[in-house]
PDB file of C-alpha atoms and ligand atoms in Angstrom:
ATOM      1  CA  MET A   1      18.051   4.404  20.638  1.00  0.00           C
ATOM      2  CA  ASP A   2      17.231   1.841  23.312  1.00  0.00           C
ATOM      3  CA  ALA A   3      13.709   2.569  24.592  1.00  0.00           C
ATOM      4  CA  SER A   4      14.567   1.061  27.975  1.00  0.00           C
ATOM      5  CA  ARG A   5      16.793   4.050  28.627  1.00  0.00           C
ATOM      6  CA  ARG A   6      13.867   6.407  28.272  1.00  0.00           C
ATOM      7  CA  THR A   7      11.251   4.566  30.338  1.00  0.00           C
ATOM      8  CA  PRO A   8      11.561   1.544  32.586  1.00  0.00           C
ATOM      9  CA  ARG A   9      11.211  -1.384  30.251  1.00  0.00           C
ATOM     10  CA  GLN A  10       7.662  -2.689  30.130  1.00  0.00           C
ATOM     11  CA  PHE A  11       8.222  -5.717  27.907  1.00  0.00           C
ATOM     12  CA  ARG A  12      10.959  -7.973  26.549  1.00  0.00           C
ATOM     13  CA  SER A  13       9.021 -10.059  24.057  1.00  0.00           C
ATOM     14  CA  ALA A  14       7.124  -8.997  20.968  1.00  0.00           C
ATOM     15  CA  ILE A  15       4.533 -11.438  19.667  1.00  0.00           C
ATOM     16  CA  VAL A  16       3.937 -11.243  15.918  1.00  0.00           C
ATOM     17  CA  PRO A  17       0.879 -13.267  14.856  1.00  0.00           C
ATOM     18  CA  ALA A  18       1.526 -14.481  11.328  1.00  0.00           C
ATOM     19  CA  ALA A  19      -0.493 -17.682  11.057  1.00  0.00           C
ATOM     20  CA  GLY A  20      -3.397 -16.227   9.075  1.00  0.00           C
ATOM     21  CA  LEU A  21      -4.250 -17.501   5.620  1.00  0.00           C
ATOM     22  CA  GLY A  22      -3.492 -14.269   3.770  1.00  0.00           C
ATOM     23  CA  THR A  23      -6.440 -14.800   1.436  1.00  0.00           C
ATOM     24  CA  ARG A  24      -6.415 -11.193   0.264  1.00  0.00           C
ATOM     25  CA  PHE A  25      -3.011 -11.826  -1.262  1.00  0.00           C
ATOM     26  CA  LEU A  26      -3.849 -15.003  -3.143  1.00  0.00           C
ATOM     27  CA  PRO A  27      -2.498 -16.348  -5.403  1.00  0.00           C
ATOM     28  CA  ALA A  28       0.919 -15.059  -4.209  1.00  0.00           C
ATOM     29  CA  THR A  29       0.359 -16.475  -0.707  1.00  0.00           C
ATOM     30  CA  LYS A  30       0.028 -19.998  -2.126  1.00  0.00           C
ATOM     31  CA  ALA A  31       3.830 -19.999  -2.117  1.00  0.00           C
ATOM     32  CA  VAL A  32       5.068 -16.929  -0.215  1.00  0.00           C
ATOM     33  CA  PRO A  33       3.910 -15.891   3.266  1.00  0.00           C
ATOM     34  CA  LYS A  34       2.591 -12.340   2.942  1.00  0.00           C
ATOM     35  CA  GLU A  35       4.969 -11.280   5.734  1.00  0.00           C
ATOM     36  CA  LEU A  36       7.862 -11.947   3.341  1.00  0.00           C
ATOM     37  CA  LEU A  37       6.503  -9.776   0.531  1.00  0.00           C
ATOM     38  CA  PRO A  38       8.973  -6.924   0.082  1.00  0.00           C
ATOM     39  CA  VAL A  39       8.146  -3.300   0.730  1.00  0.00           C
ATOM     40  CA  VAL A  40      10.576  -2.046  -1.935  1.00  0.00           C
ATOM     41  CA  ASP A  41      13.293  -4.582  -1.029  1.00  0.00           C
ATOM     42  CA  THR A  42      12.693  -5.439   2.618  1.00  0.00           C
ATOM     43  CA  PRO A  43      10.066  -7.934   3.790  1.00  0.00           C
ATOM     44  CA  GLY A  44       7.342  -6.531   6.020  1.00  0.00           C
ATOM     45  CA  ILE A  45       8.396  -8.864   8.845  1.00  0.00           C
ATOM     46  CA  GLU A  46      11.860  -7.263   8.960  1.00  0.00           C
ATOM     47  CA  LEU A  47      10.287  -3.811   9.241  1.00  0.00           C
ATOM     48  CA  ILE A  48       8.222  -5.125  12.162  1.00  0.00           C
ATOM     49  CA  ALA A  49      11.326  -6.647  13.788  1.00  0.00           C
ATOM     50  CA  GLU A  50      13.091  -3.279  13.457  1.00  0.00           C
ATOM     51  CA  GLU A  51      10.215  -1.523  15.187  1.00  0.00           C
ATOM     52  CA  ALA A  52      10.102  -4.098  18.008  1.00  0.00           C
ATOM     53  CA  ALA A  53      13.866  -3.945  18.525  1.00  0.00           C
ATOM     54  CA  GLN A  54      13.870  -0.156  18.577  1.00  0.00           C
ATOM     55  CA  ALA A  55      11.144  -0.231  21.225  1.00  0.00           C
ATOM     56  CA  GLY A  56      13.385  -2.368  23.415  1.00  0.00           C
ATOM     57  CA  ALA A  57      12.248  -5.944  22.685  1.00  0.00           C
ATOM     58  CA  ASP A  58      14.965  -8.613  22.929  1.00  0.00           C
ATOM     59  CA  ARG A  59      12.907 -11.291  21.343  1.00  0.00           C
ATOM     60  CA  MET A  60      10.284 -11.659  18.648  1.00  0.00           C
ATOM     61  CA  ILE A  61       7.931 -14.621  18.863  1.00  0.00           C
ATOM     62  CA  VAL A  62       6.417 -15.258  15.453  1.00  0.00           C
ATOM     63  CA  VAL A  63       3.200 -17.259  15.534  1.00  0.00           C
ATOM     64  CA  THR A  64       3.235 -19.302  12.344  1.00  0.00           C
ATOM     65  CA  SER A  65       1.034 -21.926  10.782  1.00  0.00           C
ATOM     66  CA  PRO A  66       2.457 -25.392   9.997  1.00  0.00           C
ATOM     67  CA  GLU A  67       2.652 -24.313   6.317  1.00  0.00           C
ATOM     68  CA  LYS A  68       4.607 -21.150   7.168  1.00  0.00           C
ATOM     69  CA  ARG A  69       7.254 -22.675   9.434  1.00  0.00           C
ATOM     70  CA  GLY A  70       9.948 -21.328   7.093  1.00  0.00           C
ATOM     71  CA  LEU A  71       9.041 -17.726   7.894  1.00  0.00           C
ATOM     72  CA  ALA A  72      11.569 -17.412  10.717  1.00  0.00           C
ATOM     73  CA  THR A  73      14.441 -18.817   8.639  1.00  0.00           C
ATOM     74  CA  TYR A  74      14.507 -15.392   6.994  1.00  0.00           C
ATOM     75  CA  PHE A  75      16.206 -14.237  10.215  1.00  0.00           C
ATOM     76  CA  ASP A  76      18.942 -16.881  10.076  1.00  0.00           C
ATOM     77  CA  GLU A  77      22.461 -15.925   9.094  1.00  0.00           C
ATOM     78  CA  GLN A  78      23.422 -16.893   5.547  1.00  0.00           C
ATOM     79  CA  PRO A  79      27.203 -17.449   5.716  1.00  0.00           C
ATOM     80  CA  GLU A  80      27.583 -18.597   2.122  1.00  0.00           C
ATOM     81  CA  LEU A  81      25.769 -15.610   0.652  1.00  0.00           C
ATOM     82  CA  GLU A  82      27.535 -13.277   3.063  1.00  0.00           C
ATOM     83  CA  ASN A  83      30.965 -14.647   2.076  1.00  0.00           C
ATOM     84  CA  THR A  84      30.176 -14.268  -1.601  1.00  0.00           C
ATOM     85  CA  LEU A  85      29.054 -10.676  -1.136  1.00  0.00           C
ATOM     86  CA  ALA A  86      32.165  -9.917   0.946  1.00  0.00           C
ATOM     87  CA  GLN A  87      34.473 -11.475  -1.672  1.00  0.00           C
ATOM     88  CA  ARG A  88      32.827  -9.367  -4.351  1.00  0.00           C
ATOM     89  CA  GLY A  89      33.181  -6.228  -2.255  1.00  0.00           C
ATOM     90  CA  ARG A  90      29.418  -5.698  -2.125  1.00  0.00           C
ATOM     91  CA  PHE A  91      29.547  -4.285   1.401  1.00  0.00           C
ATOM     92  CA  GLY A  92      26.390  -2.183   1.184  1.00  0.00           C
ATOM     93  CA  LEU A  93      24.387  -5.263   0.250  1.00  0.00           C
ATOM     94  CA  LEU A  94      26.176  -7.321   2.879  1.00  0.00           C
ATOM     95  CA  GLU A  95      25.032  -4.905   5.552  1.00  0.00           C
ATOM     96  CA  LYS A  96      21.434  -5.157   4.326  1.00  0.00           C
ATOM     97  CA  VAL A  97      21.584  -8.959   4.268  1.00  0.00           C
ATOM     98  CA  ARG A  98      22.936  -9.094   7.822  1.00  0.00           C
ATOM     99  CA  ASN A  99      20.465  -6.596   9.269  1.00  0.00           C
ATOM    100  CA  ALA A 100      17.600  -8.996  10.067  1.00  0.00           C
ATOM    101  CA  ALA A 101      19.710 -11.487  12.047  1.00  0.00           C
ATOM    102  CA  LYS A 102      21.204  -8.702  14.161  1.00  0.00           C
ATOM    103  CA  LEU A 103      17.972  -7.059  15.280  1.00  0.00           C
ATOM    104  CA  LEU A 104      16.756  -9.392  18.036  1.00  0.00           C
ATOM    105  CA  ASP A 105      16.269 -13.083  18.818  1.00  0.00           C
ATOM    106  CA  VAL A 106      13.545 -14.651  16.724  1.00  0.00           C
ATOM    107  CA  GLY A 107      11.612 -17.754  17.729  1.00  0.00           C
ATOM    108  CA  THR A 108       8.423 -19.344  16.508  1.00  0.00           C
ATOM    109  CA  VAL A 109       5.391 -21.018  17.972  1.00  0.00           C
ATOM    110  CA  VAL A 110       2.980 -22.881  15.753  1.00  0.00           C
ATOM    111  CA  GLN A 111      -0.750 -22.265  15.621  1.00  0.00           C
ATOM    112  CA  ARG A 112      -1.978 -25.530  14.163  1.00  0.00           C
ATOM    113  CA  ARG A 113      -5.240 -24.127  12.841  1.00  0.00           C
ATOM    114  CA  PRO A 114      -6.248 -20.500  12.163  1.00  0.00           C
ATOM    115  CA  LEU A 115      -8.603 -20.164  15.112  1.00  0.00           C
ATOM    116  CA  GLY A 116      -8.345 -16.406  15.370  1.00  0.00           C
ATOM    117  CA  LEU A 117      -5.954 -13.661  16.452  1.00  0.00           C
ATOM    118  CA  GLY A 118      -6.703 -14.246  20.152  1.00  0.00           C
ATOM    119  CA  HIS A 119      -5.914 -17.942  19.771  1.00  0.00           C
ATOM    120  CA  ALA A 120      -2.679 -17.059  17.940  1.00  0.00           C
ATOM    121  CA  VAL A 121      -1.558 -14.772  20.779  1.00  0.00           C
ATOM    122  CA  LEU A 122      -2.432 -17.460  23.339  1.00  0.00           C
ATOM    123  CA  GLN A 123       0.010 -19.895  21.664  1.00  0.00           C
ATOM    124  CA  ALA A 124       2.928 -17.640  22.660  1.00  0.00           C
ATOM    125  CA  GLU A 125       2.206 -17.751  26.394  1.00  0.00           C
ATOM    126  CA  SER A 126       4.122 -20.988  26.948  1.00  0.00           C
ATOM    127  CA  VAL A 127       7.427 -19.465  25.803  1.00  0.00           C
ATOM    128  CA  LEU A 128       7.248 -16.314  27.961  1.00  0.00           C
ATOM    129  CA  GLY A 129       9.442 -16.039  31.038  1.00  0.00           C
ATOM    130  CA  ALA A 130       7.702 -16.227  34.433  1.00  0.00           C
ATOM    131  CA  ASP A 131       8.813 -12.642  35.164  1.00  0.00           C
ATOM    132  CA  GLU A 132       7.350 -11.107  32.006  1.00  0.00           C
ATOM    133  CA  SER A 133       4.398  -9.120  33.277  1.00  0.00           C
ATOM    134  CA  ALA A 134       3.505  -7.640  29.902  1.00  0.00           C
ATOM    135  CA  VAL A 135       4.066  -8.405  26.271  1.00  0.00           C
ATOM    136  CA  ALA A 136       3.914  -6.401  23.049  1.00  0.00           C
ATOM    137  CA  VAL A 137       1.853  -7.639  20.115  1.00  0.00           C
ATOM    138  CA  LEU A 138       2.580  -6.249  16.648  1.00  0.00           C
ATOM    139  CA  LEU A 139       0.324  -7.170  13.758  1.00  0.00           C
ATOM    140  CA  PRO A 140       2.603  -7.527  10.748  1.00  0.00           C
ATOM    141  CA  ASP A 141      -0.084  -6.209   8.373  1.00  0.00           C
ATOM    142  CA  ASP A 142       0.204  -2.781   9.967  1.00  0.00           C
ATOM    143  CA  LEU A 143       3.163  -0.481   9.423  1.00  0.00           C
ATOM    144  CA  VAL A 144       3.009   2.301  11.999  1.00  0.00           C
ATOM    145  CA  LEU A 145       5.380   5.155  11.202  1.00  0.00           C
ATOM    146  CA  PRO A 146       7.436   6.861  12.386  1.00  0.00           C
ATOM    147  CA  HIS A 147       8.455   4.387  15.088  1.00  0.00           C
ATOM    148  CA  GLY A 148       7.791   5.399  18.668  1.00  0.00           C
ATOM    149  CA  ALA A 149       4.187   4.309  19.224  1.00  0.00           C
ATOM    150  CA  LEU A 150       5.324   1.411  21.447  1.00  0.00           C
ATOM    151  CA  ASP A 151       7.515   3.753  23.503  1.00  0.00           C
ATOM    152  CA  ALA A 152       4.550   6.052  24.079  1.00  0.00           C
ATOM    153  CA  MET A 153       2.421   3.032  25.013  1.00  0.00           C
ATOM    154  CA  ALA A 154       5.056   1.845  27.507  1.00  0.00           C
ATOM    155  CA  THR A 155       5.024   5.267  29.147  1.00  0.00           C
ATOM    156  CA  VAL A 156       1.223   5.082  29.465  1.00  0.00           C
ATOM    157  CA  ARG A 157       1.407   1.602  31.025  1.00  0.00           C
ATOM    158  CA  GLU A 158       3.973   2.894  33.479  1.00  0.00           C
ATOM    159  CA  ARG A 159       1.587   5.681  34.484  1.00  0.00           C
ATOM    160  CA  PHE A 160      -1.819   3.972  34.381  1.00  0.00           C
ATOM    161  CA  GLY A 161      -0.931   0.264  34.585  1.00  0.00           C
ATOM    162  CA  GLY A 162      -2.922  -2.356  32.715  1.00  0.00           C
ATOM    163  CA  SER A 163      -2.888  -2.663  28.956  1.00  0.00           C
ATOM    164  CA  VAL A 164      -2.325  -0.055  26.269  1.00  0.00           C
ATOM    165  CA  LEU A 165      -3.399  -0.146  22.632  1.00  0.00           C
ATOM    166  CA  CYS A 166      -2.641   2.092  19.681  1.00  0.00           C
ATOM    167  CA  ALA A 167      -5.245   4.102  17.758  1.00  0.00           C
ATOM    168  CA  ILE A 168      -5.258   6.188  14.635  1.00  0.00           C
ATOM    169  CA  GLU A 169      -7.891   8.806  13.880  1.00  0.00           C
ATOM    170  CA  VAL A 170      -9.777   7.955  10.688  1.00  0.00           C
ATOM    171  CA  PRO A 171     -12.360   9.911   8.643  1.00  0.00           C
ATOM    172  CA  ALA A 172     -15.895   9.329   9.998  1.00  0.00           C
ATOM    173  CA  ASP A 173     -17.060   7.758   6.733  1.00  0.00           C
ATOM    174  CA  GLU A 174     -14.282   5.138   6.854  1.00  0.00           C
ATOM    175  CA  VAL A 175     -14.894   3.752  10.362  1.00  0.00           C
ATOM    176  CA  SER A 176     -16.681   0.662   9.075  1.00  0.00           C
ATOM    177  CA  ALA A 177     -13.346  -0.762   7.895  1.00  0.00           C
ATOM    178  CA  TYR A 178     -11.923  -0.810  11.440  1.00  0.00           C
ATOM    179  CA  GLY A 179     -12.242  -1.846  15.048  1.00  0.00           C
ATOM    180  CA  VAL A 180     -13.347   1.407  16.697  1.00  0.00           C
ATOM    181  CA  PHE A 181     -12.747   2.431  20.317  1.00  0.00           C
ATOM    182  CA  ASP A 182     -15.305   3.804  22.737  1.00  0.00           C
ATOM    183  CA  VAL A 183     -13.150   6.193  24.751  1.00  0.00           C
ATOM    184  CA  ALA A 184     -13.104   8.745  27.568  1.00  0.00           C
ATOM    185  CA  ALA A 185     -10.627  11.590  28.073  1.00  0.00           C
ATOM    186  CA  THR A 186      -7.799  11.205  30.599  1.00  0.00           C
ATOM    187  CA  GLY A 187      -6.721  14.829  30.652  1.00  0.00           C
ATOM    188  CA  GLU A 188      -3.547  13.905  28.774  1.00  0.00           C
ATOM    189  CA  PRO A 189      -3.342  14.721  25.079  1.00  0.00           C
ATOM    190  CA  ASP A 190      -3.648  11.658  22.837  1.00  0.00           C
ATOM    191  CA  VAL A 191      -4.099   9.274  25.772  1.00  0.00           C
ATOM    192  CA  LEU A 192      -7.656   7.978  26.156  1.00  0.00           C
ATOM    193  CA  ARG A 193      -9.260   5.477  28.485  1.00  0.00           C
ATOM    194  CA  VAL A 194     -10.975   2.661  26.624  1.00  0.00           C
ATOM    195  CA  ARG A 195     -14.545   1.810  27.660  1.00  0.00           C
ATOM    196  CA  GLY A 196     -15.142  -0.667  24.861  1.00  0.00           C
ATOM    197  CA  MET A 197     -14.591  -1.478  21.251  1.00  0.00           C
ATOM    198  CA  VAL A 198     -16.902  -2.051  18.300  1.00  0.00           C
ATOM    199  CA  GLU A 199     -15.775  -4.091  15.282  1.00  0.00           C
ATOM    200  CA  LYS A 200     -16.514  -2.484  11.907  1.00  0.00           C
ATOM    201  CA  PRO A 201     -19.447  -0.264  12.969  1.00  0.00           C
ATOM    202  CA  ALA A 202     -21.709   1.642  10.576  1.00  0.00           C
ATOM    203  CA  PRO A 203     -20.664   5.329  10.715  1.00  0.00           C
ATOM    204  CA  ALA A 204     -23.874   6.224  12.582  1.00  0.00           C
ATOM    205  CA  ASP A 205     -23.138   3.634  15.295  1.00  0.00           C
ATOM    206  CA  ALA A 206     -19.424   4.340  15.716  1.00  0.00           C
ATOM    207  CA  PRO A 207     -18.542   5.436  19.262  1.00  0.00           C
ATOM    208  CA  SER A 208     -15.575   7.515  17.984  1.00  0.00           C
ATOM    209  CA  THR A 209     -13.272   7.912  15.015  1.00  0.00           C
ATOM    210  CA  PHE A 210     -10.355   6.252  16.842  1.00  0.00           C
ATOM    211  CA  ALA A 211      -9.504   2.970  15.135  1.00  0.00           C
ATOM    212  CA  ALA A 212      -7.236   0.120  16.212  1.00  0.00           C
ATOM    213  CA  ALA A 213      -3.800   0.211  14.603  1.00  0.00           C
ATOM    214  CA  GLY A 214      -2.264  -3.215  15.227  1.00  0.00           C
ATOM    215  CA  ARG A 215      -0.049  -2.442  18.224  1.00  0.00           C
ATOM    216  CA  TYR A 216      -0.804  -3.750  21.708  1.00  0.00           C
ATOM    217  CA  LEU A 217       1.048  -3.659  24.994  1.00  0.00           C
ATOM    218  CA  LEU A 218      -0.824  -6.281  26.956  1.00  0.00           C
ATOM    219  CA  ASP A 219      -0.676  -7.102  30.601  1.00  0.00           C
ATOM    220  CA  ARG A 220      -0.135 -10.797  31.176  1.00  0.00           C
ATOM    221  CA  ALA A 221      -3.733 -10.946  32.433  1.00  0.00           C
ATOM    222  CA  ILE A 222      -4.695 -11.134  28.739  1.00  0.00           C
ATOM    223  CA  PHE A 223      -3.869 -14.847  28.646  1.00  0.00           C
ATOM    224  CA  GLY A 224      -6.313 -15.638  31.452  1.00  0.00           C
ATOM    225  CA  ALA A 225      -8.930 -13.550  29.648  1.00  0.00           C
ATOM    226  CA  LEU A 226      -8.277 -15.407  26.382  1.00  0.00           C
ATOM    227  CA  ARG A 227      -8.960 -18.662  28.206  1.00  0.00           C
ATOM    228  CA  ARG A 228     -12.188 -17.323  29.693  1.00  0.00           C
ATOM    229  CA  ILE A 229     -13.811 -16.016  26.512  1.00  0.00           C
ATOM    230  CA  THR A 230     -15.771 -18.203  24.157  1.00  0.00           C
ATOM    231  CA  PRO A 231     -15.029 -18.433  20.445  1.00  0.00           C
ATOM    232  CA  GLY A 232     -17.152 -16.243  18.173  1.00  0.00           C
ATOM    233  CA  ALA A 233     -18.265 -16.822  14.598  1.00  0.00           C
ATOM    234  CA  GLY A 234     -16.184 -19.416  12.747  1.00  0.00           C
ATOM    235  CA  GLY A 235     -14.830 -20.783  16.027  1.00  0.00           C
ATOM    236  CA  GLU A 236     -12.337 -17.889  16.211  1.00  0.00           C
ATOM    237  CA  LEU A 237     -11.016 -16.560  19.500  1.00  0.00           C
ATOM    238  CA  GLN A 238     -10.930 -12.777  19.187  1.00  0.00           C
ATOM    239  CA  LEU A 239      -8.284 -10.678  20.907  1.00  0.00           C
ATOM    240  CA  THR A 240     -10.734  -7.779  21.179  1.00  0.00           C
ATOM    241  CA  ASP A 241     -13.178  -9.993  23.131  1.00  0.00           C
ATOM    242  CA  ALA A 242     -10.440 -10.743  25.654  1.00  0.00           C
ATOM    243  CA  VAL A 243      -9.611  -7.021  25.954  1.00  0.00           C
ATOM    244  CA  ALA A 244     -13.340  -6.306  26.425  1.00  0.00           C
ATOM    245  CA  LEU A 245     -13.477  -8.894  29.213  1.00  0.00           C
ATOM    246  CA  LEU A 246     -10.522  -7.262  30.962  1.00  0.00           C
ATOM    247  CA  ILE A 247     -12.257  -3.864  30.752  1.00  0.00           C
ATOM    248  CA  ALA A 248     -15.475  -5.364  32.172  1.00  0.00           C
ATOM    249  CA  GLU A 249     -13.451  -6.769  35.060  1.00  0.00           C
ATOM    250  CA  GLY A 250     -12.000  -3.345  35.883  1.00  0.00           C
ATOM    251  CA  HIS A 251      -8.563  -3.766  34.314  1.00  0.00           C
ATOM    252  CA  PRO A 252      -7.267  -0.411  32.997  1.00  0.00           C
ATOM    253  CA  VAL A 253      -7.065  -0.209  29.218  1.00  0.00           C
ATOM    254  CA  HIS A 254      -5.900   2.939  27.420  1.00  0.00           C
ATOM    255  CA  VAL A 255      -5.085   3.914  23.877  1.00  0.00           C
ATOM    256  CA  VAL A 256      -2.346   6.147  22.625  1.00  0.00           C
ATOM    257  CA  VAL A 257      -3.396   8.062  19.509  1.00  0.00           C
ATOM    258  CA  HIS A 258      -0.662   7.742  16.901  1.00  0.00           C
ATOM    259  CA  ARG A 259      -0.369  10.940  14.838  1.00  0.00           C
ATOM    260  CA  GLY A 260       1.705   9.557  11.997  1.00  0.00           C
ATOM    261  CA  THR A 261       1.318   7.192   9.103  1.00  0.00           C
ATOM    262  CA  ARG A 262      -0.237   3.750   9.157  1.00  0.00           C
ATOM    263  CA  HIS A 263      -0.128   1.482   6.136  1.00  0.00           C
ATOM    264  CA  ASP A 264      -2.206  -1.697   5.953  1.00  0.00           C
ATOM    265  CA  ILE A 265       0.053  -3.970   3.933  1.00  0.00           C
ATOM    266  CA  GLY A 266      -2.249  -6.977   4.387  1.00  0.00           C
ATOM    267  CA  ASN A 267      -4.157  -6.108   1.203  1.00  0.00           C
ATOM    268  CA  PRO A 268      -2.813  -5.290  -2.263  1.00  0.00           C
ATOM    269  CA  ALA A 269      -4.075  -1.671  -2.347  1.00  0.00           C
ATOM    270  CA  GLY A 270      -2.515  -0.743   0.997  1.00  0.00           C
ATOM    271  CA  TYR A 271       0.641  -2.675   0.167  1.00  0.00           C
ATOM    272  CA  LEU A 272       1.101  -0.702  -3.062  1.00  0.00           C
ATOM    273  CA  ARG A 273       0.708   2.585  -1.232  1.00  0.00           C
ATOM    274  CA  ALA A 274       3.309   1.527   1.324  1.00  0.00           C
ATOM    275  CA  ALA A 275       5.709   0.456  -1.426  1.00  0.00           C
ATOM    276  CA  ILE A 276       5.336   3.812  -3.197  1.00  0.00           C
ATOM    277  CA  ASP A 277       5.660   5.736   0.072  1.00  0.00           C
ATOM    278  CA  PHE A 278       8.840   3.852   1.007  1.00  0.00           C
ATOM    279  CA  ALA A 279      10.304   4.131  -2.493  1.00  0.00           C
ATOM    280  CA  LEU A 280       9.729   7.900  -2.518  1.00  0.00           C
ATOM    281  CA  GLN A 281      11.890   8.072   0.604  1.00  0.00           C
ATOM    282  CA  ARG A 282      14.749   6.195  -1.048  1.00  0.00           C
ATOM    283  CA  GLU A 283      17.274   8.365  -2.795  1.00  0.00           C
ATOM    284  CA  GLU A 284      17.994   5.779  -5.483  1.00  0.00           C
ATOM    285  CA  TYR A 285      14.342   5.478  -6.544  1.00  0.00           C
ATOM    286  CA  ALA A 286      12.631   8.724  -5.573  1.00  0.00           C
ATOM    287  CA  ASP A 287      13.331  11.004  -8.552  1.00  0.00           C
ATOM    288  CA  SER A 288      12.581   8.569 -11.313  1.00  0.00           C
ATOM    289  CA  LEU A 289       9.484   7.214  -9.526  1.00  0.00           C
ATOM    290  CA  ARG A 290       8.136  10.711  -8.899  1.00  0.00           C
ATOM    291  CA  GLY A 291       8.703  11.637 -12.542  1.00  0.00           C
ATOM    292  CA  TRP A 292       7.026   8.467 -13.771  1.00  0.00           C
ATOM    293  CA  LEU A 293       4.056   8.911 -11.397  1.00  0.00           C
ATOM    294  CA  HIS A 294       3.494  12.477 -12.645  1.00  0.00           C
ATOM    295  CA  GLU A 295       3.629  11.299 -16.229  1.00  0.00           C
ATOM    296  CA  ARG A 296       1.395   8.321 -15.572  1.00  0.00           C
ATOM    297  CA  LEU A 297      -1.195  10.338 -13.690  1.00  0.00           C
ATOM    298  CA  ASN A 298      -1.307  13.051 -16.300  1.00  0.00           C
ATOM    299  CA  ALA A 299      -1.826  10.586 -19.149  1.00  0.00           C
ATOM    300  CA  ARG A 300      -5.600  10.321 -19.444  1.00  0.00           C
TER     301      ARG A 300
HETATM  302  P1  LIG B 401      -6.238 -11.112   9.310  1.00  0.00           P
HETATM  303  O1  LIG B 401      -7.497 -11.904   9.252  1.00  0.00           O
HETATM  304  O2  LIG B 401      -6.334  -9.644   9.061  1.00  0.00           O
HETATM  305  O3  LIG B 401      -5.170 -11.679   8.297  1.00  0.00           O
HETATM  306  O4  LIG B 401      -5.527 -11.360  10.704  1.00  0.00           O
HETATM  307  P2  LIG B 401      -5.087 -13.010   7.458  1.00  0.00           P
HETATM  308  O5  LIG B 401      -5.998 -14.057   7.963  1.00  0.00           O
HETATM  309  O6  LIG B 401      -3.648 -13.375   7.368  1.00  0.00           O
HETATM  310  O7  LIG B 401      -5.427 -12.495   6.006  1.00  0.00           O
HETATM  311  P3  LIG B 401      -6.727 -12.539   5.119  1.00  0.00           P
HETATM  312  O8  LIG B 401      -7.792 -11.812   5.897  1.00  0.00           O
HETATM  313  O9  LIG B 401      -7.038 -13.988   4.890  1.00  0.00           O
HETATM  314  O10 LIG B 401      -6.309 -11.844   3.877  1.00  0.00           O
HETATM  315  C1  LIG B 401      -4.786 -10.353  11.398  1.00  0.00           C
HETATM  316  C2  LIG B 401      -3.449 -10.901  11.866  1.00  0.00           C
HETATM  317  O11 LIG B 401      -3.652 -12.028  12.718  1.00  0.00           O
HETATM  318  C3  LIG B 401      -2.956 -13.169  12.263  1.00  0.00           C
HETATM  319  C4  LIG B 401      -2.735 -12.910  10.769  1.00  0.00           C
HETATM  320  O12 LIG B 401      -1.583 -13.624  10.328  1.00  0.00           O
HETATM  321  C5  LIG B 401      -2.566 -11.407  10.724  1.00  0.00           C
HETATM  322  O13 LIG B 401      -1.234 -11.034  11.017  1.00  0.00           O
HETATM  323  N1  LIG B 401      -3.793 -14.357  12.525  1.00  0.00           N
HETATM  324  C6  LIG B 401      -5.119 -14.339  12.218  1.00  0.00           C
HETATM  325  C7  LIG B 401      -3.218 -15.478  13.077  1.00  0.00           C
HETATM  326  O14 LIG B 401      -1.992 -15.504  13.361  1.00  0.00           O
HETATM  327  N2  LIG B 401      -4.001 -16.568  13.322  1.00  0.00           N
HETATM  328  C8  LIG B 401      -5.328 -16.572  13.034  1.00  0.00           C
HETATM  329  O15 LIG B 401      -5.992 -17.595  13.296  1.00  0.00           O
HETATM  330  C9  LIG B 401      -5.901 -15.430  12.473  1.00  0.00           C
END
């Protein structure tokens, strides 16, 4: 369903920062961008494009590194392959092959050096239309399911203005793996006002158990903030520092708490979980995988 029919559309473009080094997936990422690693049979980047399109985006702007320029060619049509599949009557496969190109327009901007997530987002500013007052950012490492978080975030921006982020609630002893929000109630369930954010706090220092989940609906003011912050350790420009600056300047920032699943497919352990989760939802794999998992887990 087109999200714009449910709420006035808050954004047209979805920025997908994908210029990181992917060190946690070496050696595979020597040759394959981690965004193209398949979750069962579909690359993570296509799952992200599906989410963005369902939330009403017309366009996905992939921020790539010079080495990963080929990432967006995944979204090109492949007439030769498509003809072959059609001639062989493989129409189910043909539909799968055509899906990516049909979702939304895909363009790229290049981040020449990995100078941080904030710097990556900043590279996309030059290709936004003058009338785009907000933009969505989807981190391709995070699968947020079921879809709908961006719709809820758009509704919150419509009501409160400013920028809206997505949070998941995590166990208190796991907060140190996340960026954690310092929040205040708004009176609306699962909508919280953000006072600040702490990166990877010790459990005793964590301001809450609400952790960042890789989805942002950012007012265009973020680009000015990204230009006004100074790089942190390693010369990296952090997106969270720019959000913190906006908060300090009185810009409204809220989070929507997502009460579903979130898989971190940017590391092998999370990626495997996502693959198993997705496979268990596929009729053609579920029974045999479930049987094998039972057997495997019961053996010693
Ligand atoms: P991460 O630091 O989690 O991912 O960045 P990474 O650098 O790709 O992977 P590791 O840590 O080396 O294994 C979060 C997101 O921000 C993007 C990454 O591509 C990822 O989607 N990013 C990060 C950039 O686009 N540019 C950067 O300079 C840094």
